[in-house]
XYZ file of C-alpha atoms in Angstrom:
474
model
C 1.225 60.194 -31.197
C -2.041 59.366 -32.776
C -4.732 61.635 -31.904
C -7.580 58.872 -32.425
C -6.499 57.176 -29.320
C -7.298 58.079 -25.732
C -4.171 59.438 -23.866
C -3.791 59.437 -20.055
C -2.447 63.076 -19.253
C -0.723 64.303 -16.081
C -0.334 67.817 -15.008
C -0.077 70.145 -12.279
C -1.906 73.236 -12.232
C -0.558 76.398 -10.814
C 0.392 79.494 -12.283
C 1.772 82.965 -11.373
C 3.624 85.804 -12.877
C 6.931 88.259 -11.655
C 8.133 92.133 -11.515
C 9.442 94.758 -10.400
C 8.737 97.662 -8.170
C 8.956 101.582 -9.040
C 6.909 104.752 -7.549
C 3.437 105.990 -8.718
C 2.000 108.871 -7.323
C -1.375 110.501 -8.325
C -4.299 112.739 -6.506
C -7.700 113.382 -6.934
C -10.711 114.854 -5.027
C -13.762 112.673 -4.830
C -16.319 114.522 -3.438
C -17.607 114.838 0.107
C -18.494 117.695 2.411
C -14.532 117.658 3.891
C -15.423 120.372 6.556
C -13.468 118.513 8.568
C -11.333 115.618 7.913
C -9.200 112.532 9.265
C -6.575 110.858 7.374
C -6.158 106.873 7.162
C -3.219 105.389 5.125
C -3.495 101.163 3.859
C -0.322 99.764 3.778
C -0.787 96.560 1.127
C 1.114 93.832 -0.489
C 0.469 90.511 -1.654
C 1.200 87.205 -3.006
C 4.059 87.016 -0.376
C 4.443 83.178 -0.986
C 6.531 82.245 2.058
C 9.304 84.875 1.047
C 11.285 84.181 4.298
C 14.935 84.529 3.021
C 17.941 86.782 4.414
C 18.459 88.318 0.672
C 16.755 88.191 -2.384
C 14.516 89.329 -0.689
C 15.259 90.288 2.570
C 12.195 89.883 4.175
C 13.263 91.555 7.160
C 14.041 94.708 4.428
C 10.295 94.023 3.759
C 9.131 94.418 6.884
C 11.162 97.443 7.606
C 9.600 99.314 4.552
C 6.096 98.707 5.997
C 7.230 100.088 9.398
C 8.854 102.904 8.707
C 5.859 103.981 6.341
C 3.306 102.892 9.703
C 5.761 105.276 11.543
C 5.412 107.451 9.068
C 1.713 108.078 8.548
C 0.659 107.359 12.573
C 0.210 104.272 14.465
C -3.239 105.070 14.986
C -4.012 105.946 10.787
C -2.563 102.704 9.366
C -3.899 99.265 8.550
C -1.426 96.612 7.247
C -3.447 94.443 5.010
C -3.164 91.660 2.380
C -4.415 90.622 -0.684
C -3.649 86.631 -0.241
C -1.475 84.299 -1.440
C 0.964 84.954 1.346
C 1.542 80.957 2.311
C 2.052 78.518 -1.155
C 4.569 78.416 -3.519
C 7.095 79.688 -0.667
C 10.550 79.090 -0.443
C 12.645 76.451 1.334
C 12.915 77.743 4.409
C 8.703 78.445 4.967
C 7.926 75.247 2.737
C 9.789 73.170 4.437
C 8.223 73.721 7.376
C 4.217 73.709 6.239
C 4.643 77.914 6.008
C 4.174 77.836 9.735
C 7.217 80.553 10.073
C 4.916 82.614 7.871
C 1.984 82.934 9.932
C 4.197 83.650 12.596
C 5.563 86.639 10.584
C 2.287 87.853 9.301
C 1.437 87.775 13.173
C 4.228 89.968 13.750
C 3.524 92.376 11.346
C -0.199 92.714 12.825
C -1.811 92.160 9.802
C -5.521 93.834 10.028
C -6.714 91.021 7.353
C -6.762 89.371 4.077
C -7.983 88.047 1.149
C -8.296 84.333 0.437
C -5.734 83.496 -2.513
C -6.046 80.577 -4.552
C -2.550 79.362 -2.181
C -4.179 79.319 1.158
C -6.418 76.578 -0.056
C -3.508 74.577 -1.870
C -3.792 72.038 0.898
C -7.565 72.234 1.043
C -10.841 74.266 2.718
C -9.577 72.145 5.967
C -6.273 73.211 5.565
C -7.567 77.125 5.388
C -9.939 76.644 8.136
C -8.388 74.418 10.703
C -4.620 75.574 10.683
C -3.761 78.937 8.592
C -6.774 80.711 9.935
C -6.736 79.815 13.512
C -3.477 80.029 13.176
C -3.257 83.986 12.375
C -4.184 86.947 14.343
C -6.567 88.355 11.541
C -9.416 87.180 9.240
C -9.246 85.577 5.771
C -11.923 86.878 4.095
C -13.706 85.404 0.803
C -17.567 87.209 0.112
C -17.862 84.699 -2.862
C -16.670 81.324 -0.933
C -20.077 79.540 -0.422
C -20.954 76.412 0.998
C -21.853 74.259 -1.924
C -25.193 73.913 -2.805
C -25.447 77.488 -0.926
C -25.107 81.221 -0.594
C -24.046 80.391 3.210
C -20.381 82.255 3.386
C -17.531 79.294 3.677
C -15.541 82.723 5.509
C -16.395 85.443 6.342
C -16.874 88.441 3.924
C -15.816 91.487 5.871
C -13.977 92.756 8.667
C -14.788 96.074 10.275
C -11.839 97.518 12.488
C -12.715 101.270 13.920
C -9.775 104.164 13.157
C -9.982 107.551 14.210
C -13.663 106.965 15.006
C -14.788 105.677 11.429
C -15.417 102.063 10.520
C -13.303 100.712 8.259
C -15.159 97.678 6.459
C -12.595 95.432 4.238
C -14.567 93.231 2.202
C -12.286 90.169 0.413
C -12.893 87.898 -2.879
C -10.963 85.176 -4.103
C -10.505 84.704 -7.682
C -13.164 83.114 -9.548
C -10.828 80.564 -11.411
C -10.099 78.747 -7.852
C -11.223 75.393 -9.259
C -8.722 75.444 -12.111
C -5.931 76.601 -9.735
C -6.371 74.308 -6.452
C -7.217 70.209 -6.395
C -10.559 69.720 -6.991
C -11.089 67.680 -3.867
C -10.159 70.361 -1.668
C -13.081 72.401 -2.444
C -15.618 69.729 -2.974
C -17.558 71.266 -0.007
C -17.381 74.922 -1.862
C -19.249 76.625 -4.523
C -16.855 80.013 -6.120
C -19.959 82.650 -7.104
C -18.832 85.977 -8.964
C -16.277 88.082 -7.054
C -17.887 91.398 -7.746
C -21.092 90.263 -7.180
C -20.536 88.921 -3.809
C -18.505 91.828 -3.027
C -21.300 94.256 -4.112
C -23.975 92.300 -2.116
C -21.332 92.667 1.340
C -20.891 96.395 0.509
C -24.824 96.552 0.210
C -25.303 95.208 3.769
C -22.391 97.300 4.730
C -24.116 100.306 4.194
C -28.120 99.297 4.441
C -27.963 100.528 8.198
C -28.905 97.558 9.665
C -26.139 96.821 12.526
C -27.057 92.982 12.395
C -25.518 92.393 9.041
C -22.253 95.008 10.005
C -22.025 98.680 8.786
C -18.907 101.144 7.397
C -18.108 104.290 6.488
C -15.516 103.291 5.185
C -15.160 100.513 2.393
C -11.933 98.948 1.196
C -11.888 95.695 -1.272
C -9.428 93.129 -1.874
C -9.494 90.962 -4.899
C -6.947 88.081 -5.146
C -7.179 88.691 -8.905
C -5.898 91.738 -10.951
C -4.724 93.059 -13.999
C -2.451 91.004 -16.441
C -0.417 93.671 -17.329
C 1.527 96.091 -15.151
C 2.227 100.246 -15.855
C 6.165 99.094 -15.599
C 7.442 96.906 -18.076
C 8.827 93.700 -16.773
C 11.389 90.928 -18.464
C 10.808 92.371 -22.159
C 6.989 93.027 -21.385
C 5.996 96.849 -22.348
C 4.526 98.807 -19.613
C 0.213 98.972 -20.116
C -2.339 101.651 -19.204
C -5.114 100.864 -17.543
C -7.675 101.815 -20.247
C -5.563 98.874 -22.320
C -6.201 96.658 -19.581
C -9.956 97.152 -19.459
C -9.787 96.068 -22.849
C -8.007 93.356 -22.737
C -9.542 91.307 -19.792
C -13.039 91.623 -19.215
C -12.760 89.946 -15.676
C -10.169 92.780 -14.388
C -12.578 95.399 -16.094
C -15.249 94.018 -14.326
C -13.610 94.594 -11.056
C -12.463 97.824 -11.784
C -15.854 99.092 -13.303
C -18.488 97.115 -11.659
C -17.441 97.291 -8.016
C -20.064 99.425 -6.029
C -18.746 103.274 -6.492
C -19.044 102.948 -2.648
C -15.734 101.139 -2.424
C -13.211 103.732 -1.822
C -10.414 101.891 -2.764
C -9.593 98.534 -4.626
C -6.426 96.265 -3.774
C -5.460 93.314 -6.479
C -3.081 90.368 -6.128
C -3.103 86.786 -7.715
C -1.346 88.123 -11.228
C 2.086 89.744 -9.596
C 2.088 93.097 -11.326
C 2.777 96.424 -10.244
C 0.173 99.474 -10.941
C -1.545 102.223 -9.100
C -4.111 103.208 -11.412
C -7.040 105.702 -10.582
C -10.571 103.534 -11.844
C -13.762 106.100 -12.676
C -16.707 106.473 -10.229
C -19.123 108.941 -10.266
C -18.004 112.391 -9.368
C -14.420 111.093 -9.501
C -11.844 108.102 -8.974
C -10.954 105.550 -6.829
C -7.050 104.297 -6.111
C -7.166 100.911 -7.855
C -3.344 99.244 -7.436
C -1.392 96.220 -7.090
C 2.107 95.924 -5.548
C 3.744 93.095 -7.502
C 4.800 89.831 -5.266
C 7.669 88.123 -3.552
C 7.660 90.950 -0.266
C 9.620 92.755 -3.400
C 7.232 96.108 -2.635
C 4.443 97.831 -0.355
C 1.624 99.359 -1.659
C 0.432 102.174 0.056
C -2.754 104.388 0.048
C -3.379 107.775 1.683
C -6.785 108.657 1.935
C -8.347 112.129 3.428
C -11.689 111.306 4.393
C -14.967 113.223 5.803
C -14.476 112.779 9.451
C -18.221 112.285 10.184
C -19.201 110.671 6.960
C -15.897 108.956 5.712
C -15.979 109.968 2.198
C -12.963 110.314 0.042
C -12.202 113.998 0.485
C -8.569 112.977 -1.545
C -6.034 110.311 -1.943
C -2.483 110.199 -3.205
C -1.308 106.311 -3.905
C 2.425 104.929 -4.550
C 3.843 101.583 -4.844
C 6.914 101.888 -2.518
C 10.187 99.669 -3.174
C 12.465 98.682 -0.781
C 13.523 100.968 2.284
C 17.366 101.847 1.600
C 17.556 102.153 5.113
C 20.114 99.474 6.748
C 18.440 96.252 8.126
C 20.432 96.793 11.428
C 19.088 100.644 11.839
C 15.850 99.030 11.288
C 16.010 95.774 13.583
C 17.221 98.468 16.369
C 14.086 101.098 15.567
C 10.927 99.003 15.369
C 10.212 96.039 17.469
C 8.047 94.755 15.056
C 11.321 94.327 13.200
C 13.049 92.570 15.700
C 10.661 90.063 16.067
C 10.623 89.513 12.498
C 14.154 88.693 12.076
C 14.602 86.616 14.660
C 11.130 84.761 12.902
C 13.462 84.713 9.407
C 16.910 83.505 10.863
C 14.970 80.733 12.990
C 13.303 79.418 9.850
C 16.128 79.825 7.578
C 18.420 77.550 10.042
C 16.138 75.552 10.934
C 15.339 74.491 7.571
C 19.126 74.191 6.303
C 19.018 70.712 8.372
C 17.213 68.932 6.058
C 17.716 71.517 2.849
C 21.427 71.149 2.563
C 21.364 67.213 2.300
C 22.909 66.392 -1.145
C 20.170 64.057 -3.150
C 21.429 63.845 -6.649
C 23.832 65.611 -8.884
C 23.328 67.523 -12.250
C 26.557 67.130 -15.154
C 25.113 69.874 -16.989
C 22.715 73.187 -16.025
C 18.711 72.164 -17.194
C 16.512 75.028 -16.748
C 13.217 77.000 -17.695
C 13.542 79.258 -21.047
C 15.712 82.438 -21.280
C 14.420 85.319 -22.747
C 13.890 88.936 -22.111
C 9.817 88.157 -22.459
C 7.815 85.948 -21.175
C 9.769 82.751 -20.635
C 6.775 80.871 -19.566
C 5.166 80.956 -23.308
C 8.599 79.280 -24.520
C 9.541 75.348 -24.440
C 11.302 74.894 -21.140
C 13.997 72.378 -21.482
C 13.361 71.704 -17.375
C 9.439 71.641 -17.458
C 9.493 68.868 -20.649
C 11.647 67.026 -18.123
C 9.329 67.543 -15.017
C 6.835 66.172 -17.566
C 9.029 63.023 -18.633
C 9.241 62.775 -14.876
C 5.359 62.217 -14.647
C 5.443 59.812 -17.428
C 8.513 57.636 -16.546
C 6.800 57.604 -12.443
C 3.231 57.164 -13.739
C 3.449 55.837 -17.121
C 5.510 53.198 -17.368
C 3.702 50.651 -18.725
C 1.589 52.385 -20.525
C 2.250 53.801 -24.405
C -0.324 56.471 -24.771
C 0.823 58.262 -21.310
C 1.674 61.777 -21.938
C 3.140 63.918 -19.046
C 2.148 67.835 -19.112
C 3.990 70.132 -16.929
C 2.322 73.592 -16.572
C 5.639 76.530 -16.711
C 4.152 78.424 -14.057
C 4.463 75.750 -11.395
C 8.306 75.293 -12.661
C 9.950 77.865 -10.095
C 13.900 77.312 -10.082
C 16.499 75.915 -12.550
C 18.972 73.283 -11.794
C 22.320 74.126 -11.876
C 25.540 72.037 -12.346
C 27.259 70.225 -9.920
C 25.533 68.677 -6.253
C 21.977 69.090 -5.739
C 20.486 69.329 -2.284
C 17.171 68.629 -1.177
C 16.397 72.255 -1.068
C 17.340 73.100 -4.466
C 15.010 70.538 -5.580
C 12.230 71.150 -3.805
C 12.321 74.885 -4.895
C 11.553 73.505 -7.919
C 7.773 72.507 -7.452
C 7.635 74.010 -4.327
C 3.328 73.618 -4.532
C 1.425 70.920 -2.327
C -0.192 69.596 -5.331
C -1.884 66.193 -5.998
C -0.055 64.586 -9.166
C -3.046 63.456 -10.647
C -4.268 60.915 -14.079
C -7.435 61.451 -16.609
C -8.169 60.102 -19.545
C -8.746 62.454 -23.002
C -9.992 61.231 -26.068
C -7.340 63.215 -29.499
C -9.574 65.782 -29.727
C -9.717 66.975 -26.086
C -5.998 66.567 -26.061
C -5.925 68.660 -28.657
C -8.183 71.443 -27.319
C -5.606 71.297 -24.181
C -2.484 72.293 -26.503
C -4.421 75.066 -28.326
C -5.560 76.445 -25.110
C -1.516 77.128 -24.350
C -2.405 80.770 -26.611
C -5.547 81.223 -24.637
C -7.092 82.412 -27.491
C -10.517 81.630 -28.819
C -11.141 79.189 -32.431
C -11.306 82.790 -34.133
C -8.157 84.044 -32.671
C -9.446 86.932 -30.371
C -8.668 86.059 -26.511
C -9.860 84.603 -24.243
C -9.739 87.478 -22.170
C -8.057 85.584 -19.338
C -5.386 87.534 -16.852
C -2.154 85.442 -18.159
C -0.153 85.546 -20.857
C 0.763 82.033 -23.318
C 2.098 79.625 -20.751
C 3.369 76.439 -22.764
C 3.176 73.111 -21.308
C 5.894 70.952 -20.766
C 5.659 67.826 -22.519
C 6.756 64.429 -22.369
C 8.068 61.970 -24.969
């Protein structure tokens, strides 16, 4: 194609990453008086994505493993909370249904609260504020959502929910790359300011003594944004450290570093990895994890604090897989449990109705690339054809149209034989706008070198993904 002549591109934009669970334990004094203490465990997990499925995952599994561990530390310690991206990007049997089944089993679970993800906007601010929000049991919290034009919160920043007479103060941030990630449109009304900043600033008001602007003793953050490498290694990718993480995304290090030593602990989501990392503060360290995605663990954090101040006296953190324990001994133990399974097995049939109709029929398998590293910085033999897809629907008549399919938003392979409507919808499972612009050769070209995310002198961009290479039309 010649370079010299404007090109009308089409893409979708969403990205996310996979892995796998193991065990991390670790424990370290921080430094309070600890004459006497009270203990307070955080179960966490996030980017959940609609994971309501019978295997692979079981979510029911899921919400067995966060039981028993609530069972295990004391009703009265725990707080279930999230670190967003729980709707978006589900499967069939949530999507197909507008994730409604989801907030019903986040309800179920009694979430305490959660970050707002990049997801829970996929349908736009309305979407967040007139049906997932009212429509859970718990706040969505965003400290660096603004009204545009102002610093006036879009959501609210904190939460404050009293255990064992301390306050608990949980203070959320989306990512700051929500306007690449979400249609434009659907934030017009919103201005994104710096996570840690606006986190900082909630933490300040937290702890200024002023009972106007809400006060803690305890202080808990979650970031929907995280590290872009994990300490297990996943699909080829070697395990990382979290000193080689510092260094190799400034944003992440700027969470972990720059995040008032007052925060006691630190949960990330939005990149999918699994890590449970202790971060520096003065006089000590902080817990500092992330508990991959897909309901595939549950991060958990046990914290002994100052019962009259609510200092870290010590913590030990772990990201847990799976209970072993049988889904039936489960169902019949916790009624939290119950209620989720009969949440799953509704949605699941419910959504085979439509899901099972046969659309269409593949002669041969087409399918992302297959590799034991990162598949999604690979030419996908499925995404060029999601692209050719844009072209041929959008493009017809026009020579210079060039579809662009991002690999991230690719999220199932076709296999041979009958295709149902499920199958194919699993496929670009997002609510995304398919959307046209204009680009002169040399902005086109800037798009395909940005695929390395590397700077014009090769160092990086210090982004939290990995190469993701478009798909690309004809």
């Amino acid at each position: 194609m010649p370079l010299s002549a404007p090109a009308r591109f089409a893409a979708v934009l969403t990205a996310a990453a996979a892995t796998f669970g193991t065990t991390f334990m670790t424990a370290n004094a921080v430094g309070a008086a600890c004459v006497t203490t009270t203990p307070l465990t955080l179960l966490n997990f996030n980017d959940f994505h609609g994971r309501l499925a019978r295997a692979n995952p079981n979510t029911v599994q899921f919400v067995g493993t966060v039981e028993e561990q609530r069972a295990l530390a004391g009703e009265a310690n725990t707080l279930v909370l999230s670190a967003g991206d729980s709707v978006g990007a589900s499967l069939f049997a949530s999507f197909a249904q507008n994730d409604e089944p989801t907030l019903d089993l986040l309800n179920a679970m009694d979430v305490a609260a959660s970050a707002v993800g990049n997801h829970e906007l996929d349908q736009g601010f309305s979407d967040l504020t007139g049906r997932i929000a009212p429509g859970v049991e718990f706040p969505y919290l965003a400290a660096n959502l603004y009204l545009k034009g102002t610093t006036t919160p879009a959501v609210p920043a904190y939460t404050v929910v009293t255990k064992n007479g301390l306050r608990v103060g949980i203070v959320g941030a989306v990512t700051s790359g929500l306007s690449g990630l979400v249609s434009p449109a659907g934030i017009a009304t919103l201005d994104v300011g710096d996570p840690v900043q606006a986190v900082n600033n909630t933490i300040a008001d937290l702890k200024d003594g002023n009972e106007a602007n809400g006060e803690a003793d305890v202080i808990v953050v979650e970031y929907h944004e995280g590290a872009g490498v994990g300490s297990t290694p996943t699909a080829g990718i070697p395990a990382s450290t979290l000193a080689e993480q510092l260094t190799a995304s400034p944003l992440f290090a700027d969470l972990v570093t720059n995040t008032d030593p007052r925060a006691q602990v630190i949960f990330n989501g939005h990149t999918h990895q699994v890590y449970a990392w202790d971060g520096a503060v003065p006089g000590g360290t902080r817990p500092v994890l992330q508990a991959g995605s897909y309901a595939s663990n549950v991060g958990k954090v046990s914290l002994v604090l100052d019962s009259t101040t609510g200092a870290t006296c010590s913590y030990t953190q772990a990201v847990l897989p799976m209970s072993s324990t049988p889904v039936a001994d489960l169902v019949s133990s916790y009624p939290r449990v119950a209620a989720a399974k009969l949440i799953v097995d509704k949605a699941v049939d419910d959504s085979a109705v439509i899901g099972n109709r046969v659309i269409g029929t593949a002669a041969a398998p087409i399918t992302r690339a297959k590799t034991t590293g990162n598949e999604r910085g690979l030419e996908s033999t499925l995404s060029n054809m999601i692209a050719q897809m844009f072209k041929d629907t959008l493009g017809k008549t026009d020579p210079n149209f060039i579809g662009a399919q991002n690999p991230g938003g690719t999220r199932a392979d076709i296999a041979a034989g009958p295709i149902t409507y499920g199958q194919a919808a699993a496929i670009l499972p997002f609510a995304n706008t398919l959307m046209t612009t204009e680009l002169t050769g040399t902005q086109l070209k800037k798009v395909l070198e940005q695929q390395w995310q590397t700077k014009t002198d090769g160092t990086p961009l210090g982004g939290s993904r990995p190469v993701l290479m478009l798909g690309l039309s004809s």
